[in-house]
Amino acid sequence: MYPDHNWMTPMLAEPPVHDRYDVEPVNSPKRRQTLSLYAPRKKIYPKRANGRFRNFKWLVMFITLTIYYVTPWLRWDRGPFAPDQAVLVDMANRRFYFFFIEIWPQEFYYVAGMLVMAGIGLFLVTSTVGRAWCGYACPQTVWVDLFLVVERGIEGDRNARIKLEAAPWTFDKIWKRVTKHSIWLLIGVVTGGAWIFYFADAPSLLHDVVTFNAPVIAYGTIALLTTTTYLFGGLMREQVCTYMCPWPRIQGAMLDEHSLTVTYNGWRGEPRSRHTKKAIAQGKPVGDCVDCNACVVVCPMGIDIRDGQQLECITCALCIDACDDVMTKLGKEQGLISYATLNDYNRNLALATGSDGAIDPARIRDTKTGRLIDTLKHTNWRSIVRPRTIVYFFGWAAIGLAMLTVLALRTPLSVSVLHDRNPLYVLLKDGAVRNGYDVKISNMEAAPRDVTVQLEGLDGLISTADGGQPQKQLTVSLEPDKVAALRVYIEADPVHLKAGISNFNIMVASLDGRLHVETQTTFQTPEGSK
């Protein structure tokens, strides 16, 4: 009835026995259909996985946590007139410092550009490798991993934690729970403390916090972030991803048939059997999946990847590590669960499906060697580089390049001018006309600077409100990293001007001639003054 399966006999003559984990997927589709909308949470006890993806997650967790906790303590010398903290959001002075970059309030478009780049980057990653952000770098994932490290270190791995949960409240259970939750709270406090250090000089603020001299808002922020970190990372965990985060629902629009996702290759694994030899002897087709539930027991989201793509899956790939370990022990090829595209999956499924519509794994194995046939489609770089991802990448790169270009060409000097609205002009006794202006000159460097203020396109004299004599140009001393506000008056003979409004420029230049900026404004004269 089925093709000859004798090729499997040598490979599976004495197959190793792998334990079957007694675990049910908490968030399986079938279970969700039978639950009440207000059913209580069923706790998940993920077993620790080992493998290349778990090691990669360790690396990402170490890098991201190091960046978050260490960055406020990095120093960057900007001279004696600016803070030396490498990354600082200076709310009091309305500045954002990022190493050698200093962003002023009027340059908020840089922040907007970075947010747009982050959004497009998220689209690019999702359309390419699925929810890789969720599985590796999302703060929720990183802190849950950190909390699980603490939990396993104190209470043990999965079986020990389940046993402890069911045990009565003995001294051993109490001290383990108290220790675990105390460390979780400490992590929350450190997390909240690290956040506030981005908004003030870290060493000074730390001293003020421990001596209870810090602002109330600092303690409030620490308390808020301690609470949210403790609740989200320790108690709610997968529920944050499933019910609170909108991204699982948005990412469905970002995926297509060429996006890489964690996939159970049913064309190879089905039909499942824990009794391979018996099934072969009966002439039945047998897949590679031995239904050991190793993929379920390591999943932090409590799903069974064999049920197909699910909203809860964060593509952390821990199920791949668990399944690869089982396949290695059974002497079979790894990749029963792997990163694959829907297009590749459907092509391989067609190879493994007979005319009766049933999956027969024998169709995708070499009859002589028992190995997978070469015509199977495997994911490669062509799955990633395609028109959609190219458009995303170039859009992302174009915004980044534009921001770098504007940043490289910007001048650390700017000027803004506001003409008086009332009165528009004043007639002087010598027949001249005077206009008043509010001029603001921004020195965006951490060093003092002397500049000249002069007129272009207007034959007139300029003076300040302190009563100085009108002259062709003014010399102004600018404080480092400050805005100088000037009240200036400009006088001109209306004989040399047209009646009404005349346009001209106010130019500000450094004494060394290296920098100069100018802005256009208007000079008002009476109608019919000529």
XYZ file of C-alpha atoms in Angstrom:
530
model
C 0.000 0.000 0.000
C 2.886 2.331 0.812
C 6.366 2.572 -0.744
C 9.059 0.310 0.590
C 10.417 1.519 3.947
C 13.300 -0.971 4.220
C 15.752 1.908 3.858
C 14.816 2.971 7.378
C 15.591 -0.380 8.993
C 19.387 0.028 9.401
C 19.043 3.568 10.710
C 16.311 2.683 13.187
C 17.288 -0.865 14.107
C 17.828 0.098 17.754
C 16.576 3.681 18.028
C 17.450 5.519 21.227
C 14.509 6.078 23.513
C 13.738 9.714 24.269
C 11.569 10.620 27.211
C 8.180 12.091 26.451
C 7.509 15.238 28.451
C 4.157 15.342 30.174
C 3.183 18.844 29.141
C 0.231 20.444 27.436
C 0.518 23.724 25.504
C -1.109 26.322 27.736
C -1.976 28.582 24.807
C -2.998 25.939 22.266
C -5.815 26.902 19.861
C -7.989 24.034 21.093
C -7.597 25.089 24.723
C -8.417 28.719 23.916
C -11.668 27.677 22.273
C -12.834 25.886 25.410
C -11.784 28.534 27.927
C -13.925 31.267 29.374
C -12.927 34.789 28.410
C -12.072 35.445 32.075
C -10.227 32.188 32.777
C -7.314 32.545 35.221
C -3.764 32.334 33.914
C -2.182 28.908 33.850
C 1.451 29.264 34.812
C 4.129 28.178 32.356
C 7.302 26.434 33.548
C 9.658 26.524 30.554
C 12.539 24.060 30.660
C 15.985 25.426 29.974
C 17.076 24.872 26.370
C 20.588 24.444 25.050
C 21.793 25.125 21.551
C 22.901 27.775 19.112
C 19.752 29.878 19.332
C 19.750 29.793 23.126
C 23.401 30.863 23.085
C 22.536 33.684 20.712
C 19.775 34.810 23.073
C 22.286 34.792 25.962
C 24.586 37.001 23.881
C 21.792 39.433 22.949
C 20.623 39.585 26.575
C 24.145 40.348 27.792
C 24.701 43.064 25.175
C 21.321 44.781 25.625
C 21.413 44.747 29.426
C 25.001 46.000 29.412
C 24.046 48.867 27.101
C 21.067 49.802 29.247
C 22.768 49.675 32.654
C 26.248 50.942 31.697
C 25.523 53.714 29.176
C 24.626 56.430 31.754
C 28.034 55.959 33.365
C 30.066 56.497 30.204
C 31.921 59.799 30.031
C 32.568 62.059 27.020
C 34.719 65.179 27.315
C 32.922 68.180 25.817
C 35.029 70.802 27.521
C 34.475 72.794 30.710
C 31.153 74.327 29.639
C 29.088 71.185 28.909
C 28.221 67.984 30.791
C 30.611 65.086 30.359
C 27.994 62.311 30.381
C 28.116 60.485 27.045
C 24.340 60.026 26.739
C 22.186 62.576 28.524
C 18.645 63.878 28.108
C 19.033 67.273 29.787
C 15.424 68.291 30.344
C 16.327 71.361 32.421
C 18.406 72.901 29.634
C 16.446 71.253 26.821
C 19.377 69.396 25.312
C 20.011 65.828 24.183
C 23.614 64.677 24.213
C 24.756 61.533 22.415
C 28.534 61.306 22.507
C 29.723 63.969 20.006
C 26.184 64.927 18.938
C 24.158 67.614 20.679
C 20.498 68.050 19.742
C 18.652 71.292 20.483
C 14.850 71.618 20.777
C 14.501 73.105 17.287
C 16.336 70.066 15.930
C 13.738 67.579 17.117
C 13.421 66.380 13.546
C 16.499 64.228 14.261
C 14.526 62.379 16.926
C 11.562 62.088 14.566
C 13.894 60.712 11.904
C 15.283 58.112 14.311
C 11.758 57.029 15.234
C 10.861 56.661 11.553
C 14.049 54.641 11.015
C 13.141 52.429 13.974
C 9.693 51.808 12.504
C 10.993 50.986 9.040
C 13.735 48.845 10.591
C 11.096 46.892 12.483
C 9.147 46.380 9.254
C 12.350 45.225 7.535
C 13.236 42.735 10.267
C 9.695 41.377 10.479
C 9.250 40.918 6.726
C 12.655 39.220 6.602
C 12.943 37.017 9.703
C 9.529 37.299 11.319
C 9.226 38.432 14.922
C 12.958 38.316 15.589
C 12.661 41.565 17.552
C 10.145 39.928 19.871
C 12.178 36.765 20.294
C 15.585 38.287 20.936
C 15.765 42.031 21.627
C 12.398 43.185 22.973
C 12.798 44.498 26.550
C 9.971 42.216 27.694
C 11.809 39.163 26.339
C 15.175 40.251 27.726
C 13.901 40.923 31.251
C 11.791 37.740 31.323
C 14.944 35.792 30.415
C 16.786 37.567 33.220
C 14.025 36.783 35.714
C 14.010 33.131 34.594
C 17.747 32.930 35.243
C 17.087 34.014 38.818
C 14.132 31.636 39.156
C 16.065 28.618 37.868
C 19.080 29.480 39.999
C 17.005 29.438 43.198
C 14.189 26.969 42.548
C 15.743 24.689 39.911
C 14.638 23.756 36.417
C 11.120 22.906 35.287
C 10.377 19.764 37.286
C 11.801 21.238 40.486
C 9.719 24.398 40.073
C 6.530 22.438 39.466
C 7.244 20.291 42.527
C 7.930 23.371 44.637
C 4.712 25.028 43.445
C 2.666 22.027 44.593
C 4.554 21.589 47.872
C 3.177 22.890 51.203
C 4.533 26.105 52.658
C 7.593 24.777 54.439
C 10.627 26.806 55.503
C 12.472 25.681 52.351
C 9.681 26.921 50.093
C 9.281 30.196 51.963
C 12.958 31.168 51.873
C 13.230 30.265 48.175
C 10.181 32.339 47.286
C 11.258 35.274 49.450
C 14.762 35.192 47.984
C 13.477 34.972 44.411
C 10.988 37.821 44.725
C 13.513 39.959 46.626
C 16.023 39.607 43.796
C 13.274 40.365 41.263
C 12.427 43.541 43.164
C 16.121 44.454 43.320
C 16.361 44.046 39.548
C 13.320 46.298 39.218
C 14.912 48.949 41.427
C 18.159 48.813 39.447
C 16.167 49.027 36.214
C 14.273 52.101 37.394
C 17.459 53.633 38.777
C 19.300 53.146 35.497
C 16.472 54.914 33.656
C 16.595 58.098 35.725
C 20.382 58.290 35.262
C 19.784 59.106 31.602
C 18.177 62.418 32.648
C 20.824 63.816 35.004
C 24.494 63.413 35.837
C 24.573 59.776 36.964
C 27.144 59.958 39.818
C 25.569 63.102 41.287
C 22.036 61.744 41.027
C 23.046 58.421 42.588
C 24.499 60.292 45.575
C 21.320 62.339 45.885
C 19.128 59.220 45.649
C 20.926 57.259 48.369
C 21.076 60.320 50.638
C 17.354 61.043 50.009
C 18.089 64.449 48.474
C 16.865 63.619 44.961
C 13.690 65.190 43.513
C 10.419 63.444 44.258
C 9.964 62.669 40.564
C 13.133 60.544 40.660
C 11.785 58.330 43.446
C 8.403 58.172 41.741
C 10.007 57.021 38.481
C 12.044 54.362 40.261
C 8.923 53.119 42.051
C 6.909 53.004 38.820
C 9.565 51.152 36.826
C 10.273 48.797 39.733
C 6.610 47.871 39.814
C 6.224 47.412 36.061
C 9.477 45.455 35.740
C 8.490 43.153 38.600
C 4.954 42.621 37.292
C 5.775 42.259 33.592
C 8.967 40.228 33.925
C 8.120 38.129 36.963
C 4.369 37.648 37.147
C 2.681 38.421 33.814
C 5.383 37.337 31.366
C 3.768 35.825 28.242
C 0.495 37.637 28.927
C 2.173 40.956 28.143
C 3.072 39.669 24.671
C -0.285 38.014 24.064
C -2.771 40.551 25.417
C -1.022 43.896 25.996
C 1.367 44.269 23.059
C -0.196 45.278 19.707
C 2.739 44.045 17.620
C 1.621 40.369 17.329
C -1.463 41.605 15.519
C 0.330 44.192 13.409
C 3.081 41.821 12.309
C 0.570 39.712 10.380
C 0.460 42.480 7.776
C 4.248 42.531 7.569
C 4.686 38.830 6.790
C 4.384 37.224 3.378
C 5.096 33.806 1.894
C 8.819 34.632 1.706
C 9.272 35.705 5.351
C 11.337 33.453 7.586
C 9.409 32.090 10.545
C 9.968 29.265 13.007
C 8.225 26.354 11.300
C 7.471 22.742 12.116
C 8.192 20.879 8.880
C 5.186 18.592 8.921
C 6.082 17.243 5.472
C 8.964 15.515 7.235
C 7.610 14.961 10.732
C 4.175 13.518 9.971
C 2.768 11.047 10.716
C 4.090 11.208 14.254
C 4.873 7.985 16.069
C 6.557 6.923 19.280
C 6.694 3.352 18.030
C 8.662 3.651 14.825
C 9.718 0.010 14.492
C 6.207 -1.267 15.060
C 4.735 1.151 12.534
C 7.346 0.226 9.919
C 6.689 -3.465 10.483
C 3.021 -2.812 9.807
C 3.904 -1.029 6.563
C 2.739 2.370 7.780
C 4.460 5.643 6.854
C 6.429 7.138 9.729
C 7.643 10.706 10.116
C 10.632 11.951 12.084
C 8.585 13.463 14.913
C 8.533 11.095 17.895
C 5.971 13.226 19.747
C 8.326 13.812 22.672
C 6.982 17.328 23.380
C 10.521 18.691 23.767
C 9.501 21.666 21.642
C 6.548 22.385 23.926
C 8.375 22.086 27.233
C 10.962 24.765 26.374
C 8.509 27.301 24.926
C 8.219 30.411 27.132
C 4.882 31.255 25.472
C 3.270 27.885 26.199
C 2.438 26.909 22.609
C 3.017 23.861 20.424
C 4.789 24.972 17.262
C 3.433 21.852 15.548
C 0.004 23.513 15.558
C 1.312 25.978 12.963
C 1.849 29.728 13.107
C 0.217 31.313 16.144
C -0.195 34.812 17.454
C 1.682 33.926 20.648
C 4.855 32.699 18.903
C 7.712 35.179 19.353
C 10.095 33.154 17.123
C 12.666 32.776 19.893
C 13.677 29.468 18.211
C 14.171 27.600 21.501
C 11.969 24.843 20.066
C 14.507 24.487 17.250
C 17.283 23.864 19.779
C 15.174 21.337 21.675
C 14.145 19.448 18.539
C 17.642 19.470 17.049
C 18.934 17.902 20.249
C 16.361 15.092 19.985
C 17.069 14.509 16.291
C 20.798 14.265 17.009
C 20.192 11.661 19.705
C 18.002 9.677 17.316
C 20.622 9.820 14.564
C 18.482 11.921 12.253
C 19.110 15.176 10.425
C 18.451 18.363 12.323
C 15.875 20.851 11.044
C 12.573 19.125 11.772
C 11.742 22.518 13.285
C 13.598 25.301 11.545
C 13.439 28.818 10.170
C 11.611 28.437 6.864
C 9.376 30.389 4.521
C 5.815 29.430 3.668
C 6.806 29.199 0.024
C 9.565 26.665 0.783
C 7.302 24.742 3.141
C 4.552 24.373 0.523
C 7.049 23.232 -2.103
C 8.497 20.557 0.171
C 5.021 19.532 1.289
C 4.080 18.901 -2.340
C 7.097 16.597 -2.688
C 6.078 14.603 0.385
C 2.380 14.316 -0.496
C 1.119 11.345 -2.444
C -1.681 11.192 -4.969
C -4.113 10.358 -2.182
C -3.284 13.604 -0.409
C -1.542 11.895 2.534
C 1.960 12.831 3.688
C 4.503 10.040 3.219
C 8.019 10.953 4.465
C 9.488 8.140 2.365
C 8.929 10.292 -0.715
C 11.502 12.856 0.422
C 14.243 10.393 1.409
C 16.792 8.627 -0.737
C 15.878 4.937 -0.977
C 19.533 3.879 -0.717
C 21.003 6.142 1.952
C 17.880 7.116 3.857
C 18.989 10.750 3.806
C 16.799 13.669 2.752
C 16.729 14.152 -1.012
C 18.618 17.013 -2.636
C 15.570 18.458 -4.379
C 14.138 19.718 -1.087
C 14.013 23.485 -0.889
C 16.234 24.956 1.806
C 16.196 28.560 2.968
C 19.087 30.708 1.750
C 19.987 34.362 1.320
C 17.631 34.678 -1.661
C 14.718 34.297 0.751
C 15.852 37.480 2.498
C 16.928 39.614 -0.475
C 13.749 40.284 -2.448
C 11.993 43.433 -3.757
C 10.021 44.076 -0.574
C 13.016 43.906 1.758
C 15.142 45.891 -0.695
C 12.562 48.709 -0.683
C 12.475 48.666 3.130
C 16.264 48.677 3.358
C 16.810 51.519 0.927
C 14.046 53.552 2.566
C 15.660 52.995 5.951
C 19.142 53.771 4.596
C 17.968 56.889 2.746
C 16.524 58.416 5.919
C 19.688 57.595 7.838
C 21.906 59.046 5.114
C 19.814 62.209 4.934
C 20.075 62.685 8.698
C 23.841 62.139 8.647
C 24.207 64.626 5.788
C 22.180 67.304 7.565
C 24.088 66.618 10.778
C 27.455 66.925 9.023
C 26.504 70.171 7.257
C 24.794 71.955 10.133
C 26.431 75.028 11.618
C 26.779 75.501 15.395
C 25.393 79.015 15.051
C 21.825 80.085 14.357
C 19.814 83.278 14.465
C 16.121 84.090 14.569
C 14.552 87.541 14.211
C 11.086 88.750 15.173
C 9.906 92.180 13.970
C 7.819 94.317 16.333
C 4.113 94.100 15.638
C 3.224 97.352 17.340
C 4.432 99.889 16.523
C 5.670 98.788 13.123
C 8.007 101.803 12.929
C 8.907 105.017 14.730
C 9.658 108.349 13.038
C 12.691 110.078 14.548
C 13.094 113.829 14.702
C 15.887 113.792 12.127
C 13.521 112.170 9.603
C 14.944 108.654 9.936
C 12.734 105.639 10.492
C 13.447 103.131 13.255
C 12.218 99.528 13.513
C 12.500 97.311 16.570
C 13.450 93.612 16.571
C 13.906 90.741 18.992
C 16.984 88.794 17.927
C 18.017 85.434 19.352
C 21.473 84.040 18.583
C 22.159 80.408 19.485
C 25.717 79.308 20.193
C 25.494 75.516 19.861
C 29.092 74.873 20.884
C 30.435 74.270 24.370
C 32.787 77.254 24.133
C 32.325 81.048 24.319
C 32.225 82.897 21.029
C 32.318 86.543 19.875
C 30.239 87.394 16.827
C 29.308 90.425 14.764
C 25.772 91.377 13.829
C 25.410 93.410 10.636
C 22.906 94.292 7.938
C 22.858 93.112 4.338
C 20.649 94.724 1.711
C 19.791 97.738 3.875
C 21.722 100.966 4.259
C 21.105 101.515 7.938
C 22.540 101.532 11.448
C 21.956 99.062 14.257
C 21.940 99.578 18.007
C 20.852 97.749 21.149
C 18.318 98.711 23.789
C 21.037 99.637 26.298
C 21.356 103.076 24.731
C 24.503 102.601 22.662
C 25.210 104.671 19.582
C 23.849 103.291 16.303
C 26.601 101.773 14.156
C 27.125 99.627 11.101
C 27.602 96.421 13.093
C 27.456 95.104 16.642
C 29.867 92.844 18.458
C 28.191 90.353 20.779
C 29.770 87.906 23.221
C 27.945 84.565 23.316
C 28.049 82.229 26.279
C 28.831 78.568 25.580
C 25.851 76.413 24.685
C 23.433 79.286 25.320
C 20.960 81.494 23.516
C 21.633 85.234 23.581
C 18.459 87.361 23.433
C 18.982 90.868 22.070
C 16.653 93.815 21.753
C 17.925 95.777 18.731
C 16.849 98.865 16.789
C 17.620 99.547 13.149
C 17.524 103.068 11.731
C 17.441 103.978 8.057
C 16.796 107.047 5.889
C 13.480 106.473 4.060
C 14.778 108.482 1.111
C 16.887 105.452 0.133
C 14.043 102.972 0.645
C 10.820 102.200 -1.110
C 7.636 103.043 0.752
C 6.065 100.269 2.770
C 8.063 97.058 3.233
C 11.713 96.455 2.327
C 13.370 93.044 2.668
C 16.915 92.667 3.984
C 19.084 90.146 5.864
C 20.581 90.220 9.334
C 23.893 88.353 9.261
C 25.729 86.936 12.271
C 29.371 85.938 11.771
C 32.149 84.771 14.061
C 35.129 87.067 14.407
C 37.420 84.494 12.822
C 35.151 84.367 9.778
C 34.721 80.597 10.060
C 31.003 80.673 10.735
C 28.223 82.877 9.517
C 24.444 82.612 9.330
C 21.792 84.997 8.148
C 18.041 85.321 8.144
C 15.678 87.488 6.157
C 13.385 90.029 7.750
C 11.598 93.247 6.802
C 11.979 96.988 7.387
C 8.789 99.041 7.595
C 8.489 102.656 6.410
C 5.428 104.925 6.163
C 3.449 104.761 2.964
C 4.252 107.752 0.756
C 7.335 108.624 2.804
C 9.175 109.642 -0.351
